Short mmCIF file of C-alpha atoms in Angstrom, two decimals:
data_model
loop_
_atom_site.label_atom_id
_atom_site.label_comp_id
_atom_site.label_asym_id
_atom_site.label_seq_id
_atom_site.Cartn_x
_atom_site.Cartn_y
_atom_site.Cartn_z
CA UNK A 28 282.70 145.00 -136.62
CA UNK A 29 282.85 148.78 -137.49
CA UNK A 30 280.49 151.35 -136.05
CA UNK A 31 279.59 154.70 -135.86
CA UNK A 32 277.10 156.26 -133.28
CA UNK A 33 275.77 159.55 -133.93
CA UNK A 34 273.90 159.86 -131.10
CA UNK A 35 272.33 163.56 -132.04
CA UNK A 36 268.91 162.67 -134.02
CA UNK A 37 268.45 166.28 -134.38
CA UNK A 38 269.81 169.86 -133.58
CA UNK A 39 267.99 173.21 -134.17
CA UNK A 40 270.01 176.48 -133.41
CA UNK A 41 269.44 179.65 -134.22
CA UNK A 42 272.00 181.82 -137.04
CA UNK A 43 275.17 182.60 -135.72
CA UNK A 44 275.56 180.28 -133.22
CA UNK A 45 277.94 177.83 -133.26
CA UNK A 46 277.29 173.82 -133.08
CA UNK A 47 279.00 170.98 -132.83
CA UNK A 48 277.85 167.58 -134.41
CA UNK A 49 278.95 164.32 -132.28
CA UNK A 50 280.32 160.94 -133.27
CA UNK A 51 281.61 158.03 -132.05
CA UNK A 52 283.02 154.90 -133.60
CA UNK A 53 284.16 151.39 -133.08
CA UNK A 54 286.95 149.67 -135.13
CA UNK A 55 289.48 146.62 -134.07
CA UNK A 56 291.31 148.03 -136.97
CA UNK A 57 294.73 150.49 -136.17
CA UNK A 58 294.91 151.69 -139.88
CA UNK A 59 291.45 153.23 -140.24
CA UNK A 60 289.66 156.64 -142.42
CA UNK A 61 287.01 158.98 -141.31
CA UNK A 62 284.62 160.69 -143.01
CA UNK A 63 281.59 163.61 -142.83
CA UNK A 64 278.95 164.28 -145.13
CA UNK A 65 276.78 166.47 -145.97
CA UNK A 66 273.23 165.88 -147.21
CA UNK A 67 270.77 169.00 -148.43
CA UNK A 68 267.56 168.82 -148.67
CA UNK A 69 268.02 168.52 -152.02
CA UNK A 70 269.08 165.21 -151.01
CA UNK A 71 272.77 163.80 -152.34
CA UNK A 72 275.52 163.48 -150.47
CA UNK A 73 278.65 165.46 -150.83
CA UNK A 74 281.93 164.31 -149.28
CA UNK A 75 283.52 166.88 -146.77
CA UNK A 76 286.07 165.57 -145.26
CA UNK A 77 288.41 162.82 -144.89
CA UNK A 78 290.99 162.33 -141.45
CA UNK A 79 293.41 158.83 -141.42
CA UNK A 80 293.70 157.26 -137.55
CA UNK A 81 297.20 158.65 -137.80
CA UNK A 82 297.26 162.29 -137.99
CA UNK A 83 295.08 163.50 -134.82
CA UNK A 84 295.34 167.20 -135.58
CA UNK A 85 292.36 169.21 -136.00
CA UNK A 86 291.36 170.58 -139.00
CA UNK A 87 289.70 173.79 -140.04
CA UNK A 88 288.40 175.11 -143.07
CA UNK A 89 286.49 178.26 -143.00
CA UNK A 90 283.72 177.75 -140.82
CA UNK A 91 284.07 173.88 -140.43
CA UNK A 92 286.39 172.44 -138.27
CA UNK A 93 287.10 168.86 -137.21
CA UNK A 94 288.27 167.36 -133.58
CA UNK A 95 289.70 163.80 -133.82
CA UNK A 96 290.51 161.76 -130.39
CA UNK A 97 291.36 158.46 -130.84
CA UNK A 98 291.16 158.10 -127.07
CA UNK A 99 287.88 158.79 -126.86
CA UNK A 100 287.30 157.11 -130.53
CA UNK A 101 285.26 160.62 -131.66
CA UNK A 102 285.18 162.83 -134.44
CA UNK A 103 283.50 166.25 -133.97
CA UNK A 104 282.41 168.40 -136.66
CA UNK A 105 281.41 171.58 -135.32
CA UNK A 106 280.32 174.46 -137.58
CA UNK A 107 281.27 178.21 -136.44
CA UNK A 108 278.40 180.86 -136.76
CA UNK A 109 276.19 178.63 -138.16
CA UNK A 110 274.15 180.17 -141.82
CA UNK A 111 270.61 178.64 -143.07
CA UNK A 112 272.64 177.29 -145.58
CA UNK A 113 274.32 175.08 -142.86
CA UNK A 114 270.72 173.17 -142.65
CA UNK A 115 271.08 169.83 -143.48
CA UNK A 116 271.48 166.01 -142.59
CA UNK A 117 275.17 165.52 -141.98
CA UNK A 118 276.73 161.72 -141.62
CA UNK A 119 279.79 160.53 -140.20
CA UNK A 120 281.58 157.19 -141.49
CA UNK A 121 284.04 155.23 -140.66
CA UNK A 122 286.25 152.85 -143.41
CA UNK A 123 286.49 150.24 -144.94
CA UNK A 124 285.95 149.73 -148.70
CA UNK A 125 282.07 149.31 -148.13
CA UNK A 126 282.24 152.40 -145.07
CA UNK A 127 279.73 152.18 -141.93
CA UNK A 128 277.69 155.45 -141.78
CA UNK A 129 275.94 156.77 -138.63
CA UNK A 130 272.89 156.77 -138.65
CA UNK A 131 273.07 160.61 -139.14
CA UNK A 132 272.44 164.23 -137.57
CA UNK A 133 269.51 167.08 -138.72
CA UNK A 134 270.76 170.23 -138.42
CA UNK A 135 268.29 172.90 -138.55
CA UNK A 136 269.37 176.44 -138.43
CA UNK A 137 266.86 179.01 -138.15
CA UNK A 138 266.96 182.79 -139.08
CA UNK B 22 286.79 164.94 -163.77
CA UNK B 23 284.47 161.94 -162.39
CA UNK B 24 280.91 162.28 -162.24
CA UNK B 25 277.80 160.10 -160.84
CA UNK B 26 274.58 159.88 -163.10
CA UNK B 27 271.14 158.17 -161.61
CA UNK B 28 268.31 158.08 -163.32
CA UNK B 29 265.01 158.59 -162.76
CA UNK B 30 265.17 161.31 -160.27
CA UNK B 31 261.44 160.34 -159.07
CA UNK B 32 259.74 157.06 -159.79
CA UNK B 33 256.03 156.33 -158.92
CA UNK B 34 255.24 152.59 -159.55
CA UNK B 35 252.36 150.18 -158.29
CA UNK B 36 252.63 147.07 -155.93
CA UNK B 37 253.91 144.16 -157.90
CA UNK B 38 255.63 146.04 -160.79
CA UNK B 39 258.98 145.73 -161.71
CA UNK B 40 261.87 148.11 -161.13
CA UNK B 41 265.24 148.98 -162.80
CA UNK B 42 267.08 152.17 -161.53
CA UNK B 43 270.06 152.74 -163.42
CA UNK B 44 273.77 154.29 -162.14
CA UNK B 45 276.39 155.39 -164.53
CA UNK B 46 279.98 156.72 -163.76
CA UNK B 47 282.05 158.71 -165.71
CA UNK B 48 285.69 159.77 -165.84
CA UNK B 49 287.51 157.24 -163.93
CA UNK B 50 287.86 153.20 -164.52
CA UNK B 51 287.20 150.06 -162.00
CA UNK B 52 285.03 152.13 -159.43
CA UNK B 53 284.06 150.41 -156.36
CA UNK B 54 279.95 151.24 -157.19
CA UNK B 55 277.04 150.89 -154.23
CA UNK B 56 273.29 151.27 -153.78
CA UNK B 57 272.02 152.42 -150.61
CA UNK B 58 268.37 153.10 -149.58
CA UNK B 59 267.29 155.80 -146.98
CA UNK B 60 263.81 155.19 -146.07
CA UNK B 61 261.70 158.01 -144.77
CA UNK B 62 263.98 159.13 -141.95
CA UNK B 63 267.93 159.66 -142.27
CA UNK B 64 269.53 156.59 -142.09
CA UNK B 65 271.48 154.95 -145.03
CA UNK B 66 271.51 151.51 -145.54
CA UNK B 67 273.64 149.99 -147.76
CA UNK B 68 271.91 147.26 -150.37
CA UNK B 69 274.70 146.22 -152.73
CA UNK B 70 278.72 147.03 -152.81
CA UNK B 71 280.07 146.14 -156.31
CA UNK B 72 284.09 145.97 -156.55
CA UNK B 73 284.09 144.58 -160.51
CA UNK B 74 282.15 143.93 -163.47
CA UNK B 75 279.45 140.61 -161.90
CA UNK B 76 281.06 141.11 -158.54
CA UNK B 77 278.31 142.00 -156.67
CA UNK B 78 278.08 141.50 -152.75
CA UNK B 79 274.65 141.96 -151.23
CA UNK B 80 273.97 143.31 -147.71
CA UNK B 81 270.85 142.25 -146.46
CA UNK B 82 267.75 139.78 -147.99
CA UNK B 83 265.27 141.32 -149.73
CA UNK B 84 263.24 141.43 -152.85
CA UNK B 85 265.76 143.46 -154.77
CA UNK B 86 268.82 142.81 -157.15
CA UNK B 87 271.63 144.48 -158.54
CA UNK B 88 273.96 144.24 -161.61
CA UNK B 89 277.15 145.35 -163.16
CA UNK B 90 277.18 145.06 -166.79
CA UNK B 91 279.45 146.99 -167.71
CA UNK B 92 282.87 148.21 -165.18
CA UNK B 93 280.89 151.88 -164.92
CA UNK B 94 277.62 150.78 -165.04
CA UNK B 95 275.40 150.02 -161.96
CA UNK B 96 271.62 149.11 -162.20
CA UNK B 97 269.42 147.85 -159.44
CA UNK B 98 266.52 146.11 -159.98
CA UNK B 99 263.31 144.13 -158.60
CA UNK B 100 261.11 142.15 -160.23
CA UNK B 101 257.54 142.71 -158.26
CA UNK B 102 258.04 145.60 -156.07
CA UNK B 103 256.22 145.82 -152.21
CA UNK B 104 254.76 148.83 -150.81
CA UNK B 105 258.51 148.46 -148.21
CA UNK B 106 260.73 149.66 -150.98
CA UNK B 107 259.64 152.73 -151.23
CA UNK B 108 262.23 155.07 -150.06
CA UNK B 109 265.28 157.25 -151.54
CA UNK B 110 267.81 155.16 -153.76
CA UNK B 111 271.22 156.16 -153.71
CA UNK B 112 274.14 155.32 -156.25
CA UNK B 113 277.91 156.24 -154.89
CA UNK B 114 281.16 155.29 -156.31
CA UNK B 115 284.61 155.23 -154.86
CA UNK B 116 287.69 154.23 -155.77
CA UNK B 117 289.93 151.53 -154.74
CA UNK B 118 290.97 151.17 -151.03
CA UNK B 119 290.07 152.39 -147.81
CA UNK B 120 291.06 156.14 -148.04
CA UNK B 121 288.75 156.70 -150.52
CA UNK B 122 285.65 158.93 -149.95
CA UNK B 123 282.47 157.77 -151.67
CA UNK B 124 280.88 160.41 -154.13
CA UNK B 125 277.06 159.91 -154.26
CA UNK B 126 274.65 160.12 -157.20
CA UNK B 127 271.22 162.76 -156.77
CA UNK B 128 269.30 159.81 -155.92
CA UNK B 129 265.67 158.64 -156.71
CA UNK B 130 262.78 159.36 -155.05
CA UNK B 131 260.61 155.62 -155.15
CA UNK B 132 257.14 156.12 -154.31
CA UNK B 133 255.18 152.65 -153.86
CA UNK B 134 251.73 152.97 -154.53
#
């Protein structure tokens, strides 16, 4: 069975400091997707960012970037001088059609 | 483009009353459609995973129901609501396979009273 552990309930930092948002997952499968989302207060979900089991490069993308290690079956998200904009719930998932979600992260950043 | 509509955005409804929330997607054909429910905290847990038109595949027991009508067309449902299903009801859709990233409706805010 799949599983993702996000074992960070919540994280308050302060504006301009940098964080980085844990998870960990479990699959049996070797062909297998990754995902982050994002969730406002205003409360939907958006889609951020998708990595395949394959390709274990990082990824940046402006202030975002994204550490994959299959060996240690994690997939970082850490956010570079964090904003108040950054505040939010953000979930990691792990594929298959119907996707396992952690259970998710609060990010608070204060002014 | 592909967009997500749920409707209502809040709902306020007694013990015992029935419920239909409905999901609609547009722009793209044979969506993979779900309802999730995040109850007070963070957590999403996902109710019912639709792959087709009366394909529906439910994830845990409970007093609620879901239907596909129509191949775009999502609507979940209970007929005598408890005080427990209050919570925030979310609609996503993907498309086929793995890969595919789920795109999530605004939700609705259920308030039990």
């Amino acid at each position: 069975a799949q599983k993702v552990t996000q074992a960070q309930t919540e994280i308050s930092v302060v504006e301009k400091e940098d964080v980085t948002l844990d998870c960990v997952y479990e699959t049996r499968d070797t062909t297998y997707y990754l995902f982050w989302y994002k969730q406002p207060p205003s409360g939907e979900l958006v889609f951020l960012i998708r990595r395949n089991s394959f390709d274990e490069q990082n990824e940046i993308s402006g202030r975002y970037s994204w550490n994959f290690q299959k060996s240690t079956s994690s997939f970082n998200f850490t956010i570079t001088a964090s904003q108040v904009v950054d505040s939010a719930v953000y979930f990691c998932a792990l594929s298959e059609e119907r996707a396992a979600f952690g259970s998710g992260t609060q990010l608070t950043v204060l002014p | 483009s592909q967009t997500i509509h749920q409707w209502p955005a809040t709902l306020v409804q007694p013990v015992g009353s029935p419920l239909s929330l409905e999901c609609t997607v547009e722009g793209t054909s044979n969506p993979n459609l779900y309802w999730y429910r995040q109850a007070a905290g963070r957590g999403l847990q996902l109710l019912f995973y639709s792959v087709g038109i009366g394909q529906i595949s439910s994830e845990v027991p409970q007093n609620l129901s879901a239907s596909r009508p129509q191949d775009r067309q999502f609507i979940l449902s209970s007929k005598k609501l408890l005080l427990s299903d209050s919570g925030f009801y979310l609609c996503a859709w993907s498309r086929r396979g793995s890969n595919q990233p789920q795109h999530f409706g605004d939700g609705t805010r259920l308030s039990i009273l």
